[in-house]
Short mmCIF file of C-alpha atoms and ligand atoms in Angstrom, two decimals:
data_model
loop_
_atom_site.label_atom_id
_atom_site.label_comp_id
_atom_site.label_asym_id
_atom_site.label_seq_id
_atom_site.Cartn_x
_atom_site.Cartn_y
_atom_site.Cartn_z
CA MET A 1 -8.26 8.22 -10.95
CA THR A 2 -11.83 7.55 -11.74
CA GLN A 3 -15.01 9.54 -11.96
CA LEU A 4 -17.86 7.73 -10.29
CA ALA A 5 -20.49 9.27 -12.49
CA SER A 6 -18.94 8.13 -15.73
CA ILE A 7 -20.80 6.84 -18.75
CA ALA A 8 -22.13 3.31 -18.43
CA SER A 9 -19.62 0.74 -19.56
CA THR A 10 -20.65 -2.80 -20.35
CA PRO A 11 -18.57 -5.94 -20.68
CA ALA A 12 -19.33 -6.03 -24.38
CA THR A 13 -18.05 -2.57 -25.18
CA ARG A 14 -15.08 -2.14 -22.87
CA ALA A 15 -11.79 -3.96 -23.21
CA ALA A 16 -8.52 -3.76 -21.29
CA PRO A 17 -5.76 -1.72 -22.96
CA TYR A 18 -3.66 -4.91 -22.98
CA ASP A 19 -4.10 -8.61 -23.69
CA LEU A 20 -6.06 -9.41 -20.54
CA GLU A 21 -6.29 -13.17 -21.14
CA GLY A 22 -2.61 -13.42 -21.95
CA LEU A 23 -1.81 -11.48 -18.82
CA ARG A 24 -4.11 -13.62 -16.67
CA ALA A 25 -2.43 -16.74 -18.00
CA GLN A 26 0.74 -15.53 -16.27
CA PHE A 27 -0.98 -15.80 -12.87
CA PRO A 28 -1.35 -19.54 -12.19
CA ILE A 29 -3.46 -19.03 -9.08
CA LEU A 30 -6.19 -17.24 -11.03
CA GLY A 31 -7.04 -20.55 -12.68
CA LEU A 32 -8.22 -22.11 -9.40
CA ARG A 33 -11.77 -23.24 -8.89
CA ILE A 34 -13.51 -22.80 -5.55
CA GLY A 35 -15.91 -25.74 -5.40
CA ASP A 36 -17.91 -25.51 -8.61
CA ALA A 37 -17.11 -21.91 -9.36
CA PRO A 38 -14.09 -20.25 -10.96
CA LEU A 39 -12.16 -18.09 -8.54
CA ALA A 40 -12.97 -14.37 -8.80
CA TYR A 41 -10.18 -12.82 -6.78
CA LEU A 42 -11.38 -9.42 -5.60
CA ASP A 43 -9.26 -9.10 -2.45
CA ASN A 44 -6.29 -7.36 -4.02
CA GLY A 45 -6.38 -4.57 -1.46
CA ALA A 46 -5.30 -7.12 1.13
CA SER A 47 -2.74 -8.84 -1.08
CA SER A 48 -2.38 -9.26 -4.82
CA GLN A 49 -1.25 -12.40 -6.61
CA MET A 50 2.20 -13.09 -8.07
CA PRO A 51 2.79 -13.67 -11.79
CA GLN A 52 4.96 -16.51 -13.04
CA PRO A 53 8.00 -14.28 -13.80
CA VAL A 54 8.12 -13.27 -10.12
CA ILE A 55 7.69 -16.88 -8.96
CA ASP A 56 10.40 -17.95 -11.43
CA ARG A 57 12.74 -15.25 -10.17
CA LEU A 58 12.28 -16.45 -6.58
CA VAL A 59 12.91 -20.06 -7.57
CA HIS A 60 15.99 -19.14 -9.61
CA TYR A 61 17.42 -17.26 -6.66
CA GLN A 62 16.84 -20.18 -4.31
CA ARG A 63 18.24 -22.73 -6.75
CA ALA A 64 21.24 -20.86 -8.12
CA GLU A 65 22.06 -17.65 -6.30
CA HIS A 66 21.43 -17.93 -2.59
CA ALA A 67 24.03 -16.74 -0.10
CA ASN A 68 24.19 -13.97 2.47
CA ILE A 69 24.84 -10.52 1.05
CA HIS A 70 27.34 -7.70 1.66
CA ARG A 71 29.83 -10.08 3.31
CA GLY A 72 31.32 -12.83 1.25
CA VAL A 73 33.96 -12.52 -1.41
CA HIS A 74 32.76 -15.75 -2.97
CA TYR A 75 30.77 -16.08 -6.17
CA LEU A 76 27.36 -16.73 -4.63
CA SER A 77 27.56 -13.91 -2.14
CA GLU A 78 28.57 -11.50 -4.85
CA THR A 79 25.77 -12.73 -7.10
CA ALA A 80 23.16 -12.40 -4.34
CA THR A 81 24.45 -8.95 -3.38
CA ALA A 82 24.31 -7.77 -6.99
CA ALA A 83 20.71 -9.04 -7.35
CA PHE A 84 19.65 -7.47 -4.04
CA GLU A 85 21.21 -4.10 -4.83
CA GLY A 86 19.83 -4.36 -8.37
CA ALA A 87 16.36 -4.65 -6.83
CA ARG A 88 17.03 -1.47 -4.86
CA ARG A 89 17.82 0.36 -8.13
CA LYS A 90 14.56 -0.94 -9.63
CA VAL A 91 12.65 0.50 -6.67
CA GLN A 92 14.54 3.77 -7.03
CA ARG A 93 13.52 4.07 -10.68
CA PHE A 94 9.97 2.94 -9.91
CA LEU A 95 9.50 5.76 -7.39
CA ASN A 96 11.79 8.14 -9.27
CA ALA A 97 13.86 8.70 -6.14
CA ALA A 98 16.88 10.94 -6.66
CA GLU A 99 19.33 8.53 -5.07
CA GLU A 100 19.66 4.82 -4.49
CA CYS A 101 20.58 5.37 -0.83
CA GLU A 102 17.11 6.81 -0.26
CA ILE A 103 15.54 3.36 -0.69
CA ILE A 104 15.43 1.26 2.49
CA PHE A 105 14.20 -2.31 2.39
CA THR A 106 11.81 -3.12 5.24
CA ARG A 107 9.51 -6.02 6.06
CA GLY A 108 6.57 -4.06 4.70
CA THR A 109 4.58 -0.86 5.13
CA THR A 110 3.98 -1.47 8.83
CA ASP A 111 7.68 -1.96 9.42
CA ALA A 112 8.50 1.17 7.39
CA LEU A 113 6.08 3.29 9.44
CA ASN A 114 7.55 1.96 12.68
CA LEU A 115 11.01 2.75 11.37
CA VAL A 116 10.01 6.40 10.88
CA MET A 117 8.37 6.46 14.30
CA HIS A 118 11.59 5.24 15.93
CA GLY A 119 14.16 6.95 13.77
CA PHE A 120 12.45 10.30 13.21
CA GLY A 121 9.64 10.46 15.78
CA ARG A 122 11.72 9.60 18.82
CA ALA A 123 14.46 11.98 17.78
CA TYR A 124 12.41 15.01 16.74
CA ILE A 125 8.94 14.84 18.28
CA GLY A 126 8.57 15.71 21.96
CA GLU A 127 6.15 16.78 24.65
CA GLY A 128 3.34 19.01 23.43
CA ASP A 129 4.25 18.47 19.77
CA GLU A 130 1.64 17.36 17.27
CA ILE A 131 1.39 14.72 14.56
CA ILE A 132 -1.35 15.02 11.95
CA VAL A 133 -2.95 11.88 10.51
CA SER A 134 -6.27 11.44 8.72
CA THR A 135 -9.52 9.64 9.55
CA LEU A 136 -8.80 7.32 6.63
CA GLU A 137 -5.59 5.79 7.97
CA HIS A 138 -4.85 2.09 8.24
CA HIS A 139 -4.10 1.08 11.84
CA SER A 140 -0.42 0.82 10.95
CA ASN A 141 -0.33 4.58 10.34
CA ILE A 142 -2.15 5.31 13.62
CA VAL A 143 -0.89 2.95 16.30
CA PRO A 144 2.87 3.69 16.02
CA TRP A 145 2.08 7.40 16.45
CA GLN A 146 -0.16 6.69 19.42
CA MET A 147 2.69 4.71 20.97
CA LEU A 148 4.97 7.72 20.45
CA CYS A 149 2.33 10.02 21.97
CA GLN A 150 2.16 7.83 25.07
CA GLU A 151 5.89 7.73 25.39
CA ARG A 152 6.65 11.39 24.61
CA GLY A 153 3.50 13.28 25.55
CA CYS A 154 2.85 14.48 22.01
CA HIS A 155 -0.62 14.60 20.45
CA LEU A 156 -2.41 13.20 17.41
CA ARG A 157 -4.52 15.56 15.31
CA VAL A 158 -6.93 13.98 12.85
CA ILE A 159 -8.05 15.35 9.47
CA PRO A 160 -11.79 14.66 9.16
CA CYS A 161 -13.58 13.50 6.02
CA ASN A 162 -17.01 14.20 4.56
CA ASP A 163 -19.80 11.66 3.94
CA ARG A 164 -18.26 10.70 0.61
CA GLY A 165 -14.98 9.81 2.27
CA GLU A 166 -13.05 12.86 1.04
CA LEU A 167 -10.58 14.58 3.34
CA LEU A 168 -11.46 18.15 4.32
CA LEU A 169 -8.61 20.41 3.34
CA GLU A 170 -9.88 23.50 5.19
CA ALA A 171 -9.98 21.51 8.42
CA TYR A 172 -6.48 20.23 7.65
CA ALA A 173 -5.16 23.75 7.13
CA GLU A 174 -6.52 24.68 10.56
CA LEU A 175 -4.88 21.67 12.21
CA LEU A 176 -1.44 22.69 10.95
CA GLY A 177 0.14 24.77 13.68
CA PRO A 178 3.41 25.82 15.30
CA ARG A 179 3.65 22.47 17.14
CA THR A 180 3.05 20.25 14.09
CA ARG A 181 6.13 18.08 13.59
CA LEU A 182 4.89 15.57 11.03
CA VAL A 183 1.98 14.88 8.70
CA ALA A 184 1.46 11.12 8.15
CA ILE A 185 -1.17 10.42 5.54
CA THR A 186 -2.34 7.63 3.29
CA HIS A 187 -2.13 8.03 -0.49
CA VAL A 188 -5.19 5.83 -1.08
CA SER A 189 -7.59 4.69 1.66
CA ASN A 190 -7.63 0.90 1.89
CA ALA A 191 -11.16 0.89 3.32
CA LEU A 192 -12.83 3.34 0.93
CA GLY A 193 -10.49 3.81 -2.02
CA SER A 194 -10.42 7.61 -1.65
CA ILE A 195 -7.31 9.21 -3.14
CA SER A 196 -5.87 11.86 -0.82
CA PRO A 197 -5.22 15.36 -2.20
CA LEU A 198 -1.47 14.92 -1.68
CA ARG A 199 -0.42 17.98 -3.66
CA GLU A 200 -2.34 20.32 -1.34
CA VAL A 201 -1.48 18.34 1.79
CA ILE A 202 2.24 18.44 1.05
CA ASP A 203 2.36 22.07 -0.09
CA LEU A 204 0.52 23.32 3.00
CA ALA A 205 2.78 21.29 5.32
CA HIS A 206 5.96 22.41 3.57
CA ALA A 207 4.86 26.04 3.76
CA ARG A 208 5.31 25.55 7.51
CA GLY A 209 8.44 23.45 7.23
CA VAL A 210 6.64 20.26 8.30
CA PRO A 211 7.73 16.96 6.69
CA VAL A 212 5.13 14.65 5.15
CA LEU A 213 5.10 10.86 5.25
CA VAL A 214 2.89 9.10 2.70
CA ASP A 215 1.57 5.57 3.22
CA GLY A 216 1.51 4.29 -0.34
CA ALA A 217 0.55 0.67 0.40
CA GLN A 218 -2.74 0.98 -1.44
CA ALA A 219 -1.45 3.29 -4.17
CA VAL A 220 1.69 1.99 -5.85
CA ALA A 221 -0.07 -0.70 -7.88
CA HIS A 222 -2.70 1.76 -9.12
CA ILE A 223 -1.18 5.24 -9.44
CA PRO A 224 2.20 6.19 -10.95
CA VAL A 225 4.29 7.60 -8.10
CA ASP A 226 7.09 10.12 -8.51
CA VAL A 227 8.46 11.02 -5.09
CA GLN A 228 10.47 13.93 -6.46
CA ALA A 229 7.46 15.48 -8.17
CA LEU A 230 5.35 14.88 -5.05
CA ASP A 231 8.18 16.23 -2.93
CA CYS A 232 7.04 14.01 -0.03
CA ASP A 233 9.65 13.42 2.66
CA PHE A 234 8.85 9.74 3.22
CA TYR A 235 6.91 7.23 1.12
CA CYS A 236 6.35 3.56 1.94
CA PHE A 237 4.69 0.47 0.48
CA SER A 238 4.58 -3.35 0.69
CA GLY A 239 5.72 -5.82 -1.96
CA HIS A 240 2.73 -8.12 -1.57
CA LYS A 241 0.25 -5.47 -2.76
CA LEU A 242 2.35 -4.89 -5.88
CA TYR A 243 2.34 -8.46 -7.30
CA GLY A 244 5.44 -9.29 -5.25
CA PRO A 245 6.18 -11.47 -2.21
CA THR A 246 5.27 -10.94 1.42
CA GLY A 247 7.95 -10.03 3.94
CA ILE A 248 9.36 -7.16 1.92
CA GLY A 249 8.52 -3.48 1.72
CA VAL A 250 10.14 -0.15 1.08
CA LEU A 251 10.70 3.09 2.88
CA TYR A 252 11.75 6.00 0.71
CA GLY A 253 13.15 8.96 2.62
CA LYS A 254 14.91 12.12 1.48
CA ALA A 255 18.62 11.53 2.00
CA ALA A 256 19.09 14.63 4.17
CA LEU A 257 16.39 13.43 6.56
CA LEU A 258 17.59 9.83 6.67
CA GLU A 259 21.11 11.04 7.47
CA LYS A 260 19.81 12.86 10.53
CA MET A 261 17.74 9.94 11.80
CA GLN A 262 18.59 7.40 14.47
CA PRO A 263 18.91 3.74 13.44
CA TYR A 264 15.80 1.62 13.96
CA GLN A 265 17.42 -1.64 15.03
CA GLY A 266 20.97 -2.46 15.99
CA GLY A 267 22.90 -5.42 14.63
CA GLY A 268 24.99 -6.64 11.75
CA ASP A 269 25.25 -4.73 8.47
CA MET A 270 24.10 -1.44 10.00
CA ILE A 271 27.54 -0.62 11.44
CA LEU A 272 30.89 0.43 10.04
CA SER A 273 32.80 -0.58 13.15
CA VAL A 274 31.95 -1.85 16.60
CA SER A 275 33.93 -1.78 19.81
CA PHE A 276 32.77 -1.71 23.42
CA GLU A 277 33.83 1.93 23.59
CA LYS A 278 32.27 3.22 20.38
CA THR A 279 30.19 1.95 17.50
CA ILE A 280 30.06 3.82 14.20
CA TYR A 281 26.92 3.38 12.13
CA ASN A 282 26.97 2.49 8.49
CA VAL A 283 25.93 4.95 5.77
CA ILE A 284 22.33 5.11 4.53
CA PRO A 285 20.47 2.98 3.54
CA HIS A 286 22.45 0.27 5.37
CA LYS A 287 22.16 2.12 8.68
CA PHE A 288 18.48 1.11 8.64
CA GLU A 289 18.89 -2.47 7.47
CA ALA A 290 20.18 -4.37 10.49
CA GLY A 291 20.69 -8.10 10.13
CA THR A 292 20.16 -10.40 7.18
CA PRO A 293 17.32 -8.92 5.09
CA PRO A 294 14.67 -10.91 3.20
CA ILE A 295 17.02 -11.25 0.22
CA ALA A 296 14.80 -13.45 -1.94
CA ALA A 297 11.76 -11.27 -1.30
CA ALA A 298 13.64 -8.10 -2.26
CA ILE A 299 14.79 -9.69 -5.51
CA GLY A 300 11.21 -10.91 -6.09
CA LEU A 301 9.96 -7.36 -5.53
CA GLY A 302 12.41 -6.19 -8.20
CA ALA A 303 10.90 -8.75 -10.60
CA ALA A 304 7.38 -7.60 -9.66
CA ILE A 305 8.34 -4.02 -10.49
CA ASP A 306 9.67 -5.17 -13.87
CA PHE A 307 6.40 -6.97 -14.46
CA VAL A 308 4.10 -4.14 -13.50
CA THR A 309 6.08 -1.46 -15.32
CA GLY A 310 6.06 -3.78 -18.34
CA VAL A 311 2.26 -3.64 -18.30
CA GLY A 312 2.32 0.05 -17.35
CA ILE A 313 0.77 1.46 -14.18
CA GLU A 314 -1.19 4.00 -16.22
CA ARG A 315 -2.71 1.31 -18.42
CA ALA A 316 -3.48 -0.80 -15.36
CA ALA A 317 -5.10 2.21 -13.68
CA ASP A 318 -7.16 2.85 -16.78
CA TRP A 319 -8.54 -0.69 -16.77
CA GLU A 320 -9.08 -0.72 -13.00
CA ALA A 321 -11.09 2.49 -13.36
CA THR A 322 -13.30 0.71 -15.88
CA LEU A 323 -13.76 -2.21 -13.47
CA LEU A 324 -14.54 0.14 -10.60
CA ASP A 325 -17.02 2.20 -12.64
CA TYR A 326 -18.78 -0.93 -13.87
CA ALA A 327 -18.94 -2.46 -10.38
CA THR A 328 -20.16 0.83 -8.88
CA GLU A 329 -22.89 1.07 -11.46
CA GLN A 330 -23.96 -2.56 -11.07
CA LEU A 331 -23.99 -2.53 -7.27
CA SER A 332 -25.85 0.79 -7.15
CA GLN A 333 -28.72 -0.95 -8.89
CA LEU A 334 -28.96 -3.78 -6.35
CA PRO A 335 -31.70 -3.25 -3.75
CA GLY A 336 -30.38 -2.83 -0.21
CA VAL A 337 -26.79 -2.10 -1.24
CA ARG A 338 -25.22 1.00 0.27
CA LEU A 339 -21.85 2.02 -1.12
CA VAL A 340 -19.48 3.29 1.55
CA GLY A 341 -16.95 5.77 0.19
CA THR A 342 -18.07 7.62 -2.90
CA ALA A 343 -15.20 10.08 -3.27
CA GLN A 344 -14.82 11.74 -6.63
CA HIS A 345 -11.26 10.47 -6.88
CA LYS A 346 -11.02 6.79 -6.08
CA ALA A 347 -8.75 3.88 -6.88
CA SER A 348 -9.67 0.20 -7.16
CA VAL A 349 -11.72 -0.21 -3.97
CA LEU A 350 -15.47 -0.68 -3.63
CA SER A 351 -16.74 -0.90 -0.05
CA PHE A 352 -20.40 -1.57 0.67
CA VAL A 353 -22.96 -2.99 3.06
CA LEU A 354 -26.13 -4.93 2.35
CA ALA A 355 -29.17 -3.97 4.42
CA GLY A 356 -29.97 -6.49 7.13
CA VAL A 357 -27.07 -8.86 6.40
CA HIS A 358 -23.80 -8.88 8.33
CA PRO A 359 -20.77 -8.37 6.05
CA HIS A 360 -19.28 -11.66 7.26
CA ASP A 361 -22.38 -13.52 6.08
CA VAL A 362 -22.14 -11.72 2.75
CA GLY A 363 -18.50 -12.80 2.48
CA THR A 364 -19.31 -16.41 3.33
CA VAL A 365 -22.02 -16.69 0.66
CA LEU A 366 -19.81 -14.91 -1.90
CA ASN A 367 -17.06 -17.44 -1.16
CA GLU A 368 -19.49 -20.21 -2.07
CA ALA A 369 -19.86 -18.43 -5.42
CA GLY A 370 -16.06 -18.40 -5.84
CA VAL A 371 -15.78 -14.69 -5.07
CA ALA A 372 -12.98 -13.62 -2.71
CA VAL A 373 -13.71 -10.30 -1.00
CA ARG A 374 -12.68 -8.77 2.29
CA THR A 375 -15.17 -8.35 5.09
CA GLY A 376 -14.53 -6.58 8.36
CA HIS A 377 -13.07 -3.29 9.49
CA HIS A 378 -10.11 -3.49 7.09
CA CYS A 379 -7.64 -2.48 9.83
CA ALA A 380 -9.22 0.96 9.67
CA GLN A 381 -11.68 1.05 12.55
CA PRO A 382 -11.77 4.88 12.79
CA VAL A 383 -13.10 4.98 9.20
CA MET A 384 -15.81 2.49 10.13
CA GLN A 385 -16.69 4.58 13.19
CA ARG A 386 -16.90 7.67 10.99
CA PHE A 387 -19.55 5.93 8.88
CA GLY A 388 -21.28 4.35 11.87
CA LEU A 389 -20.56 0.80 10.72
CA PRO A 390 -18.79 -2.11 12.41
CA ALA A 391 -17.67 -3.52 9.07
CA THR A 392 -18.12 -3.44 5.31
CA VAL A 393 -17.66 -5.81 2.38
CA ARG A 394 -14.78 -4.68 0.19
CA ALA A 395 -14.12 -5.67 -3.40
CA SER A 396 -10.74 -4.46 -4.60
CA PHE A 397 -9.45 -4.72 -8.14
CA ALA A 398 -6.12 -5.44 -9.79
CA LEU A 399 -4.85 -5.25 -13.36
CA TYR A 400 -5.87 -8.88 -14.04
CA ASN A 401 -9.54 -8.66 -13.04
CA ARG A 402 -12.29 -9.12 -15.61
CA LEU A 403 -15.70 -7.51 -16.00
CA ASP A 404 -17.36 -10.91 -15.72
CA GLU A 405 -15.82 -11.26 -12.26
CA VAL A 406 -17.87 -8.21 -11.33
CA ASP A 407 -20.88 -10.05 -12.75
CA GLN A 408 -19.96 -13.03 -10.59
CA LEU A 409 -19.89 -10.70 -7.56
CA VAL A 410 -23.29 -9.30 -8.50
CA GLY A 411 -24.71 -12.81 -8.95
CA GLY A 412 -23.34 -13.77 -5.54
CA LEU A 413 -24.95 -10.71 -3.96
CA GLN A 414 -28.29 -11.56 -5.55
CA ARG A 415 -27.98 -14.99 -3.97
CA VAL A 416 -27.24 -13.38 -0.58
CA ALA A 417 -30.35 -11.23 -0.97
CA ARG A 418 -32.47 -14.32 -1.75
CA LEU A 419 -31.04 -16.32 1.18
CA PHE A 420 -31.53 -13.54 3.72
CA ALA A 421 -34.82 -12.16 2.35
C1 LIG B 501 -2.00 -3.01 3.75
C2 LIG B 501 -1.82 -1.62 4.22
C3 LIG B 501 -0.92 -1.33 5.23
C4 LIG B 501 -0.12 -2.38 5.96
O1 LIG B 501 0.68 -3.10 5.08
P1 LIG B 501 1.48 -4.39 5.61
O2 LIG B 501 1.93 -5.02 4.35
O3 LIG B 501 0.47 -5.22 6.36
O4 LIG B 501 2.57 -3.91 6.48
C5 LIG B 501 -0.77 -0.01 5.59
N1 LIG B 501 -1.48 0.96 5.01
C6 LIG B 501 -2.37 0.71 4.02
C7 LIG B 501 -3.10 1.83 3.40
C8 LIG B 501 -2.57 -0.60 3.60
O5 LIG B 501 -3.45 -0.85 2.63
#
């Protein structure tokens, strides 16, 4: 967590709590040049880069371990199964889940949210019931619930936020009612970086017996997560925002809830026995993992977790807070820049607009300066509507970013200002 109004930090006086250059050297892609400029990769909120140990793990699997899992008695199948299930245990430890069977591999956060919509929503949320989300949600934590509302006649209730991008807890408390069946909320807003007050959100929901699902896609790389301490009922994230591969994600669910849920998809691996008269589903987590999973990606995610826990999420968060504070301070001084999302508690995201210049034009000029940022609505159009904007420019930081990459961003923005003056 970071305080926006912190003491000025300068590149000369602040250093990462680890060997930043040594760490960067493990990410081959960071050495790219874009035209004449070195790459400054500030689009980590969309996807972070993979370090060599993760790439090596993927290659090793493909060269020496690949076979389908959970089926064969042969050497390769057993090796692949052991690596895949080993990755599940790494995720379990990473989230501090009580049991291994509470970790379900999915294709990503979106897939995990849809799994809960199908498996929990369809079974337990009906006509007139209510689902609470927040203004800050990514589309993937809005649209599945809207689909359920259309199908079942239930209703979405939305927690508002203030002008800083902080959720309003009093309004939330009033939304919780006798028909609330689920609270689905982001841990960190991908558009603004605001950190949700999860402790209060979860305690208030549980006081009424309502389960809470947390979208952790934007959080796991930046905040240590302990699902038992949080006591959330579901938690999900994507591998590719945690220095791992695409195509893999995780849904954590409390075992008692998962047991009661309907399967998401039918197929191989999710059954114990099948006949035309009666099919018996497999135990959790396998009940929710129909078909051949992305085996390599799951093993790669395990390697990414080893990597990031080796650095330490707390130390990464500490450095990212320094980057965010420095960038906030620098951009605040640029004429015409308006920061969007100035919550007291933020993680790794700096959204802004430049007066008179469309964010896409800003992004295009920044690209010419080697700076990769996101421009657009960030798959969070309701947030943009809340702030009366069609789009913003978003710089988002990871553990490998440097202060001089912030300087490169600032230089690029000065060039934008000159070009569009
Ligand atoms: C990226 C993101 C998602 C969607 O993740 P996918 O990997 O695209 O499934 C959902 N929620 C938040 C907060 C995100 O940042």
